[in-house]
Coordinates of C-alpha atoms in Angstrom, one line a residue:
X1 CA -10.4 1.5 12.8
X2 CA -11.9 4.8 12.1
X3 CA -10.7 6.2 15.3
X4 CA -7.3 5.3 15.3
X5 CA -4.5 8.2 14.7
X6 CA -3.8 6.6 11.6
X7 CA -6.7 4.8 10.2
X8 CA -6.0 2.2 7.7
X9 CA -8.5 1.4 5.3
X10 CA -6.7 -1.9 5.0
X11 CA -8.4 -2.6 8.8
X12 CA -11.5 -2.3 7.8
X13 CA -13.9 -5.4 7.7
X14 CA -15.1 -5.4 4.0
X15 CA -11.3 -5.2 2.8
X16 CA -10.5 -8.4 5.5
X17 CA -13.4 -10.1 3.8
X18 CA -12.5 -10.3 0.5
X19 CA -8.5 -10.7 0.9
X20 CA -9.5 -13.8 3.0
X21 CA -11.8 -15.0 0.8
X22 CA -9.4 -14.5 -2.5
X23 CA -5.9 -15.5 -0.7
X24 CA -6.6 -17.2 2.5
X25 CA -6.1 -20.8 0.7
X26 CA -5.1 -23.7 3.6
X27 CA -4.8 -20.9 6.2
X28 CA -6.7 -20.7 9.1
X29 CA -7.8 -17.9 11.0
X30 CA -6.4 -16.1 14.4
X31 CA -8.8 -13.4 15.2
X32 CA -8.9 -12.4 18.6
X33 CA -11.4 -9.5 20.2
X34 CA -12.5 -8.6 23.1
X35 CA -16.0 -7.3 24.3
X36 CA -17.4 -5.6 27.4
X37 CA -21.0 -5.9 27.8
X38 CA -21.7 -7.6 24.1
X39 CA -19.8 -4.3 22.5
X40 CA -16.6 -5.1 21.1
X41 CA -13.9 -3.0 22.5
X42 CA -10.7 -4.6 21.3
X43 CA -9.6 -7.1 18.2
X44 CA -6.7 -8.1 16.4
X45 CA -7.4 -10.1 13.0
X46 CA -4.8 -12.1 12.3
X47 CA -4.0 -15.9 10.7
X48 CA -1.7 -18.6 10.0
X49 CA -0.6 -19.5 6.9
X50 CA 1.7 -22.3 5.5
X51 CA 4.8 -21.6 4.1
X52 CA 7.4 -24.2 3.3
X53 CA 6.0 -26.6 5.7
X54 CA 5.8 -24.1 8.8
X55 CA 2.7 -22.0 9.6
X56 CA 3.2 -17.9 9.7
X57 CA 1.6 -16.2 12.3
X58 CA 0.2 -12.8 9.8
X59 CA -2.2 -10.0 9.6
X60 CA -5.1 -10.7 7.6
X61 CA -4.5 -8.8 4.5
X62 CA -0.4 -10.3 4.0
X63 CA 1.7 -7.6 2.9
X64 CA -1.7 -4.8 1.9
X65 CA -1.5 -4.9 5.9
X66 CA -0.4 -1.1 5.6
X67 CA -1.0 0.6 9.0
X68 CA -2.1 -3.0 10.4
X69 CA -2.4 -3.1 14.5
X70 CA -3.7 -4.3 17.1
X71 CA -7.4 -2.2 17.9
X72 CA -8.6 -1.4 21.3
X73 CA -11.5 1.2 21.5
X74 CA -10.8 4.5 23.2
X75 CA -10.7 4.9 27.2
X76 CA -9.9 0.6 27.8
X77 CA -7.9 0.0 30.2
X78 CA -4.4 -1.6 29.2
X79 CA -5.5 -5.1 30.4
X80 CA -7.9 -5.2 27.2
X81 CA -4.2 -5.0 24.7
X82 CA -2.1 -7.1 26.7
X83 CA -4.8 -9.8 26.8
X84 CA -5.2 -9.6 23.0
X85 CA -1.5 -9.8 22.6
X86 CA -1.2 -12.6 24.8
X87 CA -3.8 -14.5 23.0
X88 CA -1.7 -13.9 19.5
X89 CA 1.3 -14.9 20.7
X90 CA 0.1 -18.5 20.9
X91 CA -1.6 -19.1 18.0
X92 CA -0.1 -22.1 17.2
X93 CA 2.7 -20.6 14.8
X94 CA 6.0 -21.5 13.9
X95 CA 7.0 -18.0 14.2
X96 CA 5.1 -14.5 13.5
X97 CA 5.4 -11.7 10.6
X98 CA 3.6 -8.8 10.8
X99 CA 4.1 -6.2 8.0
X100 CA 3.3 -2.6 7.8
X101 CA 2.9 -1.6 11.6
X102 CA 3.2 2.3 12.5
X103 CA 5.6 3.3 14.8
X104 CA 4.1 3.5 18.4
X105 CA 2.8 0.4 17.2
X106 CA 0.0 -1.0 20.1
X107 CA 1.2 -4.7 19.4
X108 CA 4.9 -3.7 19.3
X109 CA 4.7 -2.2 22.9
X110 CA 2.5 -5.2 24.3
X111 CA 4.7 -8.1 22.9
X112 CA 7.8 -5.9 23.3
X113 CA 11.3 -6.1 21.8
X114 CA 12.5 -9.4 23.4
X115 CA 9.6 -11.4 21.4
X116 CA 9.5 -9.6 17.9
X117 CA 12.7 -8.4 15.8
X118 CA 11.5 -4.5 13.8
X119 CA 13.4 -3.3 10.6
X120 CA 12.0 -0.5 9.3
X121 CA 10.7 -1.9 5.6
X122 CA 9.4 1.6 3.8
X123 CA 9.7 4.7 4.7
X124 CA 6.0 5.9 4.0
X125 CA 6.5 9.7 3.1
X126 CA 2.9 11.8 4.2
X127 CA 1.9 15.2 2.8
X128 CA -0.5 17.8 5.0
X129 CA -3.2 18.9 2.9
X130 CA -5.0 21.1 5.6
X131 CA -3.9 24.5 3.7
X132 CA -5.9 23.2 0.2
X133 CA -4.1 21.9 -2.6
X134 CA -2.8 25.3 -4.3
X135 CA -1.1 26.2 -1.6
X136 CA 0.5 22.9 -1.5
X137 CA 1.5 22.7 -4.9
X138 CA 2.5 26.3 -4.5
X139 CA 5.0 25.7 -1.7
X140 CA 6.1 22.0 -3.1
X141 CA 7.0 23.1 -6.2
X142 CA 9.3 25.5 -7.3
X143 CA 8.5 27.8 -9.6
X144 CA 11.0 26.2 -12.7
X145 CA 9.1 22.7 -11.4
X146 CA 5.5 23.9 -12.2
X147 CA 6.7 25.5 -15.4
X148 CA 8.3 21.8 -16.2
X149 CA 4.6 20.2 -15.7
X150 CA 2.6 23.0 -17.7
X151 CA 4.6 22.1 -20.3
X152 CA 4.2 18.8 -20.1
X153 CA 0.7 19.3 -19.9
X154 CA 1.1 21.4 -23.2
X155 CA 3.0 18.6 -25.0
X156 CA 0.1 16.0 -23.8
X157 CA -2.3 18.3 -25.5
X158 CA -0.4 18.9 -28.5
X159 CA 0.0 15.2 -28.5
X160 CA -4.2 14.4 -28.5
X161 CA -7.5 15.2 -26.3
X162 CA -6.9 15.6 -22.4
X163 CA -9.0 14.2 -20.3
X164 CA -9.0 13.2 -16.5
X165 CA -11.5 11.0 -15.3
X166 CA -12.4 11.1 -11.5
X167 CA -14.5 7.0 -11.3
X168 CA -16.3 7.0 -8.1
X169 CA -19.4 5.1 -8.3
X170 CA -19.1 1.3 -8.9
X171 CA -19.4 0.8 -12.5
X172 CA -17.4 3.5 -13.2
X173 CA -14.8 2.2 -10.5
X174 CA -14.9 -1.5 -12.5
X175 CA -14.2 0.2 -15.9
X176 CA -11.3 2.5 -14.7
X177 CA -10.2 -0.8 -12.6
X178 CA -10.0 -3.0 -15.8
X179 CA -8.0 0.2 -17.8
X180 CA -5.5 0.2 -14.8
X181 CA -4.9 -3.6 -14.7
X182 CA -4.0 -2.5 -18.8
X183 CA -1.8 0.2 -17.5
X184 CA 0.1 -1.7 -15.1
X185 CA 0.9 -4.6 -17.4
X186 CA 2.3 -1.8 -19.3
X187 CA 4.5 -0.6 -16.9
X188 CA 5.9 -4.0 -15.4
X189 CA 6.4 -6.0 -18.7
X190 CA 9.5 -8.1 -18.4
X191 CA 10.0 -6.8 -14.7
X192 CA 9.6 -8.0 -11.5
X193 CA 6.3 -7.0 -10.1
X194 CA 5.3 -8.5 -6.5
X195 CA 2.2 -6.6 -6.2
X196 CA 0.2 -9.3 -7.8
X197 CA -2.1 -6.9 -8.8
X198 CA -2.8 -8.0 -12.3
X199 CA -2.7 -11.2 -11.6
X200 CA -6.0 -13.7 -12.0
X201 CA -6.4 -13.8 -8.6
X202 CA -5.6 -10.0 -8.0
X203 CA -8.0 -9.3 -10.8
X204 CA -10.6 -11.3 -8.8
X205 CA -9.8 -9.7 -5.6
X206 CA -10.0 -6.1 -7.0
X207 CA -13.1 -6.1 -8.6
X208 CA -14.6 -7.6 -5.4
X209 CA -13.0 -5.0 -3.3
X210 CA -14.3 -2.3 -5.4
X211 CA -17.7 -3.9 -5.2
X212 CA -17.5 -3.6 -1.3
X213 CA -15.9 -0.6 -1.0
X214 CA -18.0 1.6 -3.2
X215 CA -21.3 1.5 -1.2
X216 CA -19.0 3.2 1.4
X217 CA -17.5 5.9 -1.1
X218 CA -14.0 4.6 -0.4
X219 CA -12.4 4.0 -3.6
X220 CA -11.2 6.5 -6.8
X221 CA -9.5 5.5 -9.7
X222 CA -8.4 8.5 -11.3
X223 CA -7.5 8.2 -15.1
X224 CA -5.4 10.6 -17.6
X225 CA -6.8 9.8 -21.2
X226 CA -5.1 11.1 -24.5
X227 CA -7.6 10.8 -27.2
X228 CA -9.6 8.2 -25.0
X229 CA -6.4 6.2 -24.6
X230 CA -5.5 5.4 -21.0
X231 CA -2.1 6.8 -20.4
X232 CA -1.6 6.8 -16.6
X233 CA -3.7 5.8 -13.1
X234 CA -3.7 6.8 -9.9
X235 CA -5.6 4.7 -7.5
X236 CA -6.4 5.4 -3.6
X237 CA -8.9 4.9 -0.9
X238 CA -10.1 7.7 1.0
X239 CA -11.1 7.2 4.9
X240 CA -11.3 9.9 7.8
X241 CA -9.9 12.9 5.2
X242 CA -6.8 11.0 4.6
X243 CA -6.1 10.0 0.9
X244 CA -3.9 6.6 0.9
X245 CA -2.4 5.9 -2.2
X246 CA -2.7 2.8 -3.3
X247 CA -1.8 1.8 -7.0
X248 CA -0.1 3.4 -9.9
X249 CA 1.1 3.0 -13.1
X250 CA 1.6 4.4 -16.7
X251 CA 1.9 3.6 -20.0
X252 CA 5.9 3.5 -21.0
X253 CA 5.1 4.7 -24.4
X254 CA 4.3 8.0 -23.4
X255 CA 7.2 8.5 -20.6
X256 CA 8.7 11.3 -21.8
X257 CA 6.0 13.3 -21.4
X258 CA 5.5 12.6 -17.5
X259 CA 1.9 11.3 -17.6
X260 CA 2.3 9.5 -14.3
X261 CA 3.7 12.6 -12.1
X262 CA 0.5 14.8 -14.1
X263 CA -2.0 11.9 -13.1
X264 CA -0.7 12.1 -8.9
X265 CA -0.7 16.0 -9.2
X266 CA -4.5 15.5 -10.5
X267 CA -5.0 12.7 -8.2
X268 CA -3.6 14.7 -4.8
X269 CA -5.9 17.9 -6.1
X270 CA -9.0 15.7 -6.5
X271 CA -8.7 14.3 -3.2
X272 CA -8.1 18.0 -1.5
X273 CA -11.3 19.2 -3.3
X274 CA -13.4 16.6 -2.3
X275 CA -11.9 17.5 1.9
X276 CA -9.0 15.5 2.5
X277 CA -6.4 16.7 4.6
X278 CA -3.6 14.3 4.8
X279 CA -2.0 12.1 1.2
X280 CA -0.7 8.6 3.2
X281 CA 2.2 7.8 0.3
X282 CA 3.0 4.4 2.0
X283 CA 5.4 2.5 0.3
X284 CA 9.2 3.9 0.1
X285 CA 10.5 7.3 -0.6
X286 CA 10.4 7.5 -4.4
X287 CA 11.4 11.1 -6.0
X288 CA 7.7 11.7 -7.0
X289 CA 6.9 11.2 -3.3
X290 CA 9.6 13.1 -1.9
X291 CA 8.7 16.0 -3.7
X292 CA 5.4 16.7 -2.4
X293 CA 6.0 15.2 1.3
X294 CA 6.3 16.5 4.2
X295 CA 7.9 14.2 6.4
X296 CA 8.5 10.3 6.7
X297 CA 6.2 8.1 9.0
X298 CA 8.2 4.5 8.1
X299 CA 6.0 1.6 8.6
X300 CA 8.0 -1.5 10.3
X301 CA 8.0 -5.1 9.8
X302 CA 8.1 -7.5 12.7
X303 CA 9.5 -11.0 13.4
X304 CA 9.3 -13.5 16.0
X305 CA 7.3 -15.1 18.1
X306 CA 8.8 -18.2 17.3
X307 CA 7.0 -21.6 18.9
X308 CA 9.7 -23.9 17.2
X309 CA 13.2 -24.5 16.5
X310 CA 12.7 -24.2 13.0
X311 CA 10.4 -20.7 13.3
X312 CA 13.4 -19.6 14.9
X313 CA 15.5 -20.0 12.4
X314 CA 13.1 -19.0 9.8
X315 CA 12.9 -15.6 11.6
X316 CA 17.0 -15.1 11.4
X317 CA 17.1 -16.0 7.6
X318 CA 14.5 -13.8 7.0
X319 CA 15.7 -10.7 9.1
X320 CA 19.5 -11.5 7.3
X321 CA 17.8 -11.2 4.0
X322 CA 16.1 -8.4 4.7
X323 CA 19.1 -6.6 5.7
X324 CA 21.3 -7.4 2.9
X325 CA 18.6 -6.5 0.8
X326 CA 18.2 -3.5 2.2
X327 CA 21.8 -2.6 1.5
X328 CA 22.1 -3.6 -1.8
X329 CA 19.5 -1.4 -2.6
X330 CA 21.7 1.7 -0.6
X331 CA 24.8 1.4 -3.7
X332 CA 23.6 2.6 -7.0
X333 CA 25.3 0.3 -8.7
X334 CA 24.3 -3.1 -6.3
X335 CA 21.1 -1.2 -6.6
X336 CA 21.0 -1.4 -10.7
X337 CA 22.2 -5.1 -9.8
X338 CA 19.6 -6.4 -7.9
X339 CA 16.7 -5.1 -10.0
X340 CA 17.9 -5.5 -13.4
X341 CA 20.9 -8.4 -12.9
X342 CA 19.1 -10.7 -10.5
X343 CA 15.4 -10.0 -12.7
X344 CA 15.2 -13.5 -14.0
X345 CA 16.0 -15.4 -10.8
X346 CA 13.9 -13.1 -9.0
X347 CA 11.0 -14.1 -11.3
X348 CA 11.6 -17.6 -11.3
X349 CA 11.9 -17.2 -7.6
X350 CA 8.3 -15.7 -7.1
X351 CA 6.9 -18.0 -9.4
X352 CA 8.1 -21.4 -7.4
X353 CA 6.8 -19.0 -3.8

């Protein structure tokens, strides 16, 4: 993992672990590797899992599969990936879905066009950090935007006591972890949230996640505080220099003042004092993102693989509803639609998934 162009901390086996352990359920598990010599040289963790009476062929770690691929150690030959491939492509699955692969994806080149079906699902904005975070923010921002946040940082003050708290070690990772499950029910009452991350089960999974990851000095949870109130979080992992945002949120009480664009400005400069070179955004290309980034490095979502008749027609419903989904959310106004019109269905819908 650590040695790919784009490591994902979402690869790593500690992460795996736990999502399996908190949302495997009925599935089973599809990992494949390869060795030379007893040293592994090649793996590809995947599973199947049921949904509506078919089994889906996935990455281990669902939809947190950011940057998800198939590994094969440095200086392999090819025959090591297209063996691995091969071996995942009869898994025993009704048909495949593998979300968040990179373009130049290793799997996507293996399996090829003809087996999987790509649509580009977020467009994953990145920001270089080599040049330090002043002159980043310096060259981001223009100068009418920094005056905007230094006075929102003035009104913040005005409004109560400042304070931005940087939780690294575990127990202050599980404190700042139970303040941002606060936050985010804060920020997503009445709406449609997917993430799961507040959740019972995402509460579970979290705190055992932080628990693994910490020993490894992974995790930050970075917290703006008015007056000891949480008002906003930022949370990321940090792996190989590169900061990959993760989770955030902010109270709605205090939107006007902007504490959630302060918090990912203090987050981004935390990260770039502490040596990382490169902000991973993933996700889509909200303003906030756009801002800062450089450029976009979309992550893709695949379909196919299909071993029945019904996987193959799972795999065109899906990729139809993907695609009008997509374009609804092109039109302002289907845009408005689909998140605030269809909210109730959408909920109910989740709930009975």
């Amino acid at each position: 993992v650590r040695s790919r162009p784009r490591p994902s901390p979402f690869l790593l086996h500690r992460w795996l672990l736990e999502w399996w352990r908190h949302y495997g359920g009925e599935g089973e598990l599809a990992i494949h590797v390869a060795r030379r010599d007893g040293r592994l040289v090649g793996a590809l963790p995947l599973c199947v899992r049921p949904s509506h009476g078919m089994g889906v062929l996935t990455f281990v770690g669902g939809e947190d599969s950011s940057l998800a691929d198939l590994l094969v150690a440095d200086g392999e030959p090819p025959e090591v990936a297209t063996a691995l491939a091969e071996r995942a492509a009869s898994s025993g699955q009704d048909f495949a879905e593998f979300s968040g692969l990179p373009s130049g994806s290793r799997l996507l080149a293996e399996l090829g066009g003809s087996h999987l079906r790509l649509i580009e699902r977020s467009e994953a904005p990145v920001l270089d950090l080599s040049g330090g975070w002043e002159d980043v923010y310096r060259s981001k921002l223009t100068s009418k935007k920094r005056n905007h946040y230094r006075r929102r940082r003035r009104q913040l003050a005005e409004a109560g006591r400042v304070e931005v708290d940087v939780a690294r070690t575990e127990a202050e990772l599980e404190q700042a972890l139970e303040d941002a499950f606060t936050l985010h029910e804060l920020r997503w009452n009445g709406r449609p949230d997917g993430s799961g991350f507040a959740t019972p089960v995402g509460r579970r999974f979290h705190h055992a996640t932080i628990q693994a990851l910490a020993p490894l000095d992974l995790p930050r949870i970075v917290t703006l505080k008015l007056d000891g109130r949480p008002v906003a979080f930022h949370y990321y992992l940090v792996l190989e220099g590169r900061m990959y945002v993760y989770r955030i949120a902010f109270d709605p009480s205090f939107g006007r003042l902007s504490p959630g664009a302060i918090n990912t400005l203090d987050a981004i400069e935390t990260a770039a004092s502490e040596g990382a070179t490169r902000v991973e955004f993933l996700g889509g290309a909200e303003r906030y993102k756009l801002e800062l980034a450089d450029r976009l490095e979309p992550l893709y979502e695949a379909f196919g693989l299909a071993g029945t008749l019904r996987g193959k027609a799972a795999v065109a419903r899906r990729v139809g509803a993907i695609r009008l989904r997509k374009q609804l959310k092109r039109s302002p106004a289907l845009r408005r639609f689909y998140f605030e019109g269809l909210a109730p269905a959408r909920r109910l819908l989740g709930r009975l998934t």
